[in-house]
XYZ file of C-alpha atoms in Angstrom:
369
model
C 7.780 -14.739 -38.490
C 4.009 -14.507 -38.856
C 2.616 -11.524 -36.889
C 0.180 -13.527 -34.731
C 2.847 -16.081 -33.904
C 5.252 -13.295 -32.939
C 2.652 -11.714 -30.679
C 1.816 -14.994 -28.930
C 5.482 -15.852 -28.506
C 6.262 -12.441 -27.008
C 3.383 -12.547 -24.558
C 4.195 -16.108 -23.548
C 7.791 -15.135 -22.869
C 6.680 -12.323 -20.600
C 4.102 -14.423 -18.795
C 6.636 -17.104 -17.919
C 9.359 -14.701 -16.858
C 7.338 -12.281 -14.794
C 5.039 -12.608 -11.775
C 1.688 -10.920 -11.445
C 1.099 -7.666 -9.606
C -2.289 -6.262 -8.738
C -4.063 -2.957 -8.487
C -6.258 -2.635 -5.427
C -9.769 -1.624 -6.257
C -11.644 1.226 -4.656
C -15.429 1.145 -4.353
C -17.862 -1.135 -6.161
C -20.366 0.756 -8.321
C -23.941 -0.092 -7.497
C -25.180 -0.721 -11.002
C -23.073 -0.651 -14.136
C -20.333 -3.094 -15.077
C -18.168 -2.231 -18.043
C -15.574 -4.729 -19.179
C -12.748 -3.425 -21.294
C -10.283 -5.671 -23.051
C -6.901 -4.419 -24.160
C -4.596 -5.976 -26.729
C -1.017 -4.777 -26.787
C 1.817 -5.899 -29.062
C 4.878 -6.497 -26.923
C 8.402 -7.214 -28.091
C 10.264 -9.369 -25.598
C 13.181 -7.508 -24.071
C 12.012 -4.064 -25.159
C 11.057 -1.275 -22.795
C 7.394 -0.436 -22.431
C 5.607 2.793 -21.730
C 3.194 0.944 -19.479
C 3.560 -2.485 -17.770
C 4.090 -4.951 -20.556
C 0.917 -6.973 -20.428
C -2.335 -6.515 -18.583
C -5.490 -8.455 -17.937
C -7.812 -5.707 -16.944
C -11.395 -5.538 -15.859
C -12.499 -1.981 -15.204
C -15.616 -0.340 -13.957
C -15.974 3.379 -14.514
C -18.967 5.365 -13.393
C -17.764 8.890 -14.101
C -20.257 9.440 -16.916
C -23.307 7.646 -15.540
C -26.324 9.929 -15.646
C -28.468 10.675 -12.640
C -31.253 8.383 -13.775
C -28.902 5.432 -13.480
C -27.060 6.568 -10.427
C -28.659 8.744 -7.756
C -25.842 8.510 -5.279
C -24.074 11.779 -4.648
C -20.757 10.417 -5.819
C -20.091 6.981 -7.281
C -16.665 5.466 -7.001
C -15.086 3.294 -9.637
C -13.636 -0.130 -9.215
C -10.528 -0.988 -11.110
C -9.220 -4.494 -10.990
C -6.025 -5.020 -12.903
C -3.221 -7.495 -13.029
C -0.053 -6.346 -14.673
C 2.940 -8.404 -15.582
C 5.875 -7.345 -13.447
C 9.545 -8.243 -13.750
C 10.604 -10.693 -11.071
C 11.883 -9.041 -7.940
C 15.627 -8.957 -7.622
C 17.195 -11.017 -4.878
C 19.362 -8.081 -3.950
C 19.658 -4.409 -4.727
C 22.846 -2.583 -5.494
C 21.975 0.488 -3.501
C 20.804 0.474 0.086
C 17.865 2.678 0.927
C 18.263 5.298 3.566
C 15.219 6.175 5.608
C 14.377 9.870 5.761
C 15.538 11.265 9.061
C 12.461 13.070 10.283
C 8.757 13.277 9.704
C 7.302 15.821 7.372
C 6.646 18.940 9.370
C 6.274 22.570 8.690
C 3.193 24.480 9.548
C 2.357 28.057 8.957
C -0.423 30.469 9.528
C -3.890 28.996 9.252
C -4.921 28.791 5.632
C -1.480 28.092 4.244
C 1.200 25.446 4.351
C 4.911 25.502 3.733
C 5.117 21.704 3.577
C 8.126 19.487 2.983
C 9.165 16.885 0.424
C 10.389 14.519 3.139
C 7.475 12.077 3.362
C 8.741 9.824 6.146
C 6.344 8.542 8.764
C 4.781 5.274 9.852
C 1.450 5.247 8.049
C -1.677 3.241 7.406
C -4.435 3.488 4.797
C -8.062 4.044 5.745
C -11.373 3.985 3.860
C -14.532 5.412 5.498
C -17.059 2.933 4.100
C -19.386 0.528 5.875
C -19.700 -3.101 4.809
C -22.575 -2.304 2.438
C -20.615 0.484 0.746
C -22.341 3.352 2.513
C -20.583 6.266 4.160
C -19.552 5.974 7.776
C -20.713 8.768 10.048
C -18.366 11.347 11.519
C -18.575 9.575 14.879
C -17.760 6.214 13.302
C -14.758 7.712 11.521
C -13.623 9.328 14.765
C -13.859 5.969 16.516
C -11.876 4.264 13.747
C -9.146 6.893 13.683
C -8.787 6.736 17.465
C -7.624 3.130 17.012
C -4.818 4.265 14.705
C -2.934 6.384 17.220
C 0.356 4.503 16.724
C 0.535 5.731 13.123
C 1.773 9.213 12.305
C 0.273 9.242 8.785
C -3.216 8.171 7.736
C -3.753 7.831 4.011
C -7.199 8.300 2.475
C -8.050 8.000 -1.204
C -10.913 10.337 -2.056
C -13.115 13.255 -1.079
C -16.539 11.588 -0.963
C -18.445 10.817 2.247
C -17.043 13.976 3.903
C -13.968 11.846 4.568
C -11.502 14.724 4.368
C -13.345 16.703 7.026
C -14.136 13.689 9.205
C -10.637 12.220 9.176
C -8.931 15.611 9.533
C -11.031 16.465 12.571
C -10.318 13.064 14.131
C -6.513 13.265 13.875
C -4.419 13.134 17.007
C -1.895 15.800 17.932
C 0.994 13.958 16.289
C -0.833 12.713 13.209
C -1.155 13.940 9.642
C -3.320 12.831 6.758
C -2.236 11.964 3.240
C -5.104 13.198 1.091
C -6.028 11.812 -2.295
C -8.023 12.361 -5.458
C -9.103 8.960 -6.765
C -11.377 10.029 -9.623
C -9.286 12.479 -11.631
C -11.996 13.487 -14.096
C -13.304 16.262 -11.862
C -9.993 17.388 -10.445
C -10.538 21.082 -9.757
C -13.911 20.622 -8.050
C -12.612 17.706 -5.980
C -9.623 19.749 -4.874
C -12.020 22.470 -3.769
C -13.931 19.845 -1.794
C -10.600 18.878 -0.253
C -9.851 22.492 0.681
C -13.287 22.853 2.239
C -12.748 19.602 4.137
C -9.682 20.967 5.908
C -11.364 24.366 6.213
C -8.423 25.968 4.449
C -6.008 24.827 7.168
C -3.385 22.497 5.686
C -1.195 22.173 8.780
C -2.026 18.507 9.338
C -1.757 17.472 5.688
C 1.175 15.153 5.022
C 0.855 15.300 1.218
C -1.705 15.088 -1.585
C -1.900 12.287 -4.149
C -3.444 12.863 -7.565
C -4.729 9.515 -8.820
C -3.794 6.014 -7.727
C -2.000 3.549 -10.019
C -3.199 5.256 -13.189
C -0.276 4.072 -15.304
C -0.287 0.546 -13.892
C -4.016 0.336 -14.575
C -3.668 1.553 -18.156
C -5.801 4.610 -17.425
C -3.192 7.232 -18.255
C 0.247 7.723 -19.755
C 3.065 9.095 -17.597
C 2.907 12.408 -19.477
C -0.808 12.670 -18.699
C -0.202 11.925 -15.033
C 2.470 14.617 -14.975
C -0.004 17.119 -16.400
C -2.606 16.159 -13.782
C -0.147 16.608 -10.936
C 1.032 19.943 -12.341
C -2.545 21.158 -12.643
C -3.399 19.860 -9.187
C -0.379 21.503 -7.628
C -1.234 24.838 -9.219
C -4.830 24.625 -8.004
C -3.758 23.641 -4.502
C -1.290 26.506 -4.363
C -4.173 28.837 -5.104
C -5.963 27.280 -2.137
C -3.007 27.990 0.158
C -1.368 24.558 0.096
C 2.341 24.428 -0.712
C 3.183 20.942 0.526
C 4.103 17.797 -1.428
C 1.905 16.728 -4.345
C 2.503 13.293 -5.870
C 1.023 10.573 -8.044
C 1.032 7.095 -6.538
C 1.679 4.109 -8.768
C 3.068 0.615 -8.433
C 6.783 0.084 -8.048
C 6.883 -1.796 -11.341
C 5.029 0.924 -13.247
C 7.650 3.348 -11.972
C 10.526 1.070 -12.984
C 9.007 0.508 -16.427
C 8.204 4.207 -16.832
C 11.055 6.284 -15.359
C 9.185 9.434 -16.370
C 7.122 8.852 -13.226
C 10.213 9.576 -11.130
C 9.904 13.260 -11.984
C 6.160 13.642 -11.567
C 5.811 14.356 -7.852
C 7.632 16.052 -5.002
C 8.585 12.600 -3.768
C 8.265 9.168 -5.389
C 5.146 7.358 -4.171
C 4.932 3.621 -4.859
C 2.631 0.756 -3.921
C 4.373 -2.570 -3.302
C 2.710 -5.786 -2.097
C 4.923 -8.833 -1.600
C 1.903 -11.157 -1.694
C 1.350 -10.524 -5.399
C 4.943 -11.416 -6.248
C 4.194 -15.083 -5.529
C 7.797 -15.884 -4.632
C 7.826 -14.380 -1.150
C 6.648 -15.788 2.165
C 5.115 -13.505 4.773
C 8.299 -13.452 6.842
C 10.177 -11.966 3.898
C 7.692 -9.201 3.089
C 9.734 -6.415 4.653
C 12.952 -7.409 2.921
C 11.061 -7.648 -0.374
C 9.585 -4.159 0.033
C 13.025 -2.768 0.806
C 14.364 -4.396 -2.359
C 11.656 -2.707 -4.421
C 12.518 0.647 -2.866
C 16.117 0.065 -3.891
C 15.102 -0.929 -7.426
C 13.089 2.261 -7.796
C 15.976 4.236 -6.321
C 18.321 2.723 -8.906
C 15.859 3.533 -11.684
C 15.171 7.100 -10.652
C 18.563 8.150 -9.338
C 18.941 11.502 -7.657
C 18.107 12.224 -4.051
C 14.328 12.401 -4.251
C 12.721 10.536 -1.343
C 10.744 7.332 -1.898
C 7.660 6.556 0.164
C 5.687 3.308 -0.037
C 2.042 4.338 -0.008
C 0.635 0.791 0.188
C 2.078 -2.469 1.490
C 0.408 -5.278 3.360
C -0.702 -8.912 3.360
C -4.145 -10.544 3.147
C -5.589 -12.627 5.969
C -7.858 -14.648 3.709
C -8.053 -15.664 0.047
C -6.189 -17.859 -2.410
C -2.602 -18.973 -2.084
C -0.316 -17.280 -4.612
C 2.794 -19.423 -4.992
C 4.700 -19.099 -1.724
C 2.349 -16.379 -0.494
C -0.326 -17.813 1.792
C -3.113 -15.585 3.162
C -3.895 -16.116 6.839
C -4.365 -13.974 9.959
C -1.040 -15.175 11.322
C 0.777 -14.433 8.071
C -0.741 -10.954 7.964
C 0.743 -10.281 11.407
C 4.073 -11.782 10.369
C 4.247 -9.718 7.177
C 3.286 -6.474 8.902
C 5.924 -7.043 11.581
C 8.511 -7.709 8.881
C 7.545 -4.566 6.950
C 7.662 -2.427 10.091
C 11.077 -3.794 11.027
C 12.598 -3.166 7.599
C 10.962 0.045 6.358
C 8.693 1.212 9.164
C 8.993 4.950 8.585
C 8.931 4.663 4.801
C 5.564 2.974 4.404
C 1.808 3.283 4.712
C 0.534 -0.150 5.672
C -2.490 -1.445 3.795
C -5.011 -1.316 5.385
C -6.555 -0.355 8.721
C -9.662 -2.543 8.474
C -11.132 -5.200 6.220
C -13.004 -3.724 3.256
C -16.141 -5.833 2.986
C -17.699 -3.276 0.624
C -15.338 -4.516 -2.093
C -15.886 -7.540 -4.290
C -13.547 -10.496 -3.605
C -11.406 -9.509 -6.581
C -8.213 -11.065 -7.840
C -7.277 -14.202 -5.880
C -10.280 -13.503 -3.619
C -8.208 -11.322 -1.303
C -9.497 -7.776 -1.843
C -11.655 -7.676 1.280
C -9.144 -9.052 3.756
C -6.181 -6.749 4.305
C -7.381 -5.195 7.562
C -4.605 -5.041 10.152
C -6.952 -4.182 13.003
C -9.798 -6.470 11.925
C -10.491 -9.748 13.712
């Protein structure tokens, strides 16, 4: 068969058979837009190192010079859709929720940590509607509204967010810290250490990167190296708790090497992007994806969903309809099914983002009106 015809046939087969999944973006750069197009030859039915087909629009500001960008730290926006195998209607193995929240504290300046990541969580970003940094008092006010959640996940180290969120935590709360831009890993980890003032007692875990494989930004082997380097650096800073790399459930299924990368398996899973799930079935769907990952990875390593939610506004995606009522319905369903295995996405609407894929990126806020 002619090469071009084979390529088109393979991609068409995948597109028909598989629904779209999406990578949440972080922060919109102020100035530079870079569009990258990727062409990948895919053989239908064969395994793939990364999700089989992607339509990706990326913005990356890591190398902008100061003349173009005078902000102290620019964040990148990555918008990606990756073709994902259709969710299974059932899973062979049932997931078992971890029995207790991650605990373990030690003398100030060190942490013994645990690889049991369980805890009802929620994600939080400390940015105002125009993309600026919220003040320490604003962050404190926001975090005070999240008292029902035992884990608060943040994504980066800019805007003094590590310090501000850490200082705002309640007595029974921990923070899942993150490095979003992995190009300056060691310095950002030092910023993280300074943010907690060397006291890791309230740190749930640390994530190196977010959806790097799903977004086509790194291979699983590269992610493994980043996590290994990050863990070594953090150990030197007195942190001995869990270190992971978060990626989508489908990237993990398609790349089983990711199962071995972190101290637990961290996956993002949004039923809305499946297109075949109504809001009332979101929790069951998330549980099915946990079971699929469990089947893929085997072993007894814990699985924690680091993002799952539903938009309140945007375009309908098959059976998935964004609305405030459906957001509430989906969140209730997720809590009922996998409440202590998930970080809900997200605390508040993110108006600093662009509308993004299906015009939903700004509207995942659980506490927003």
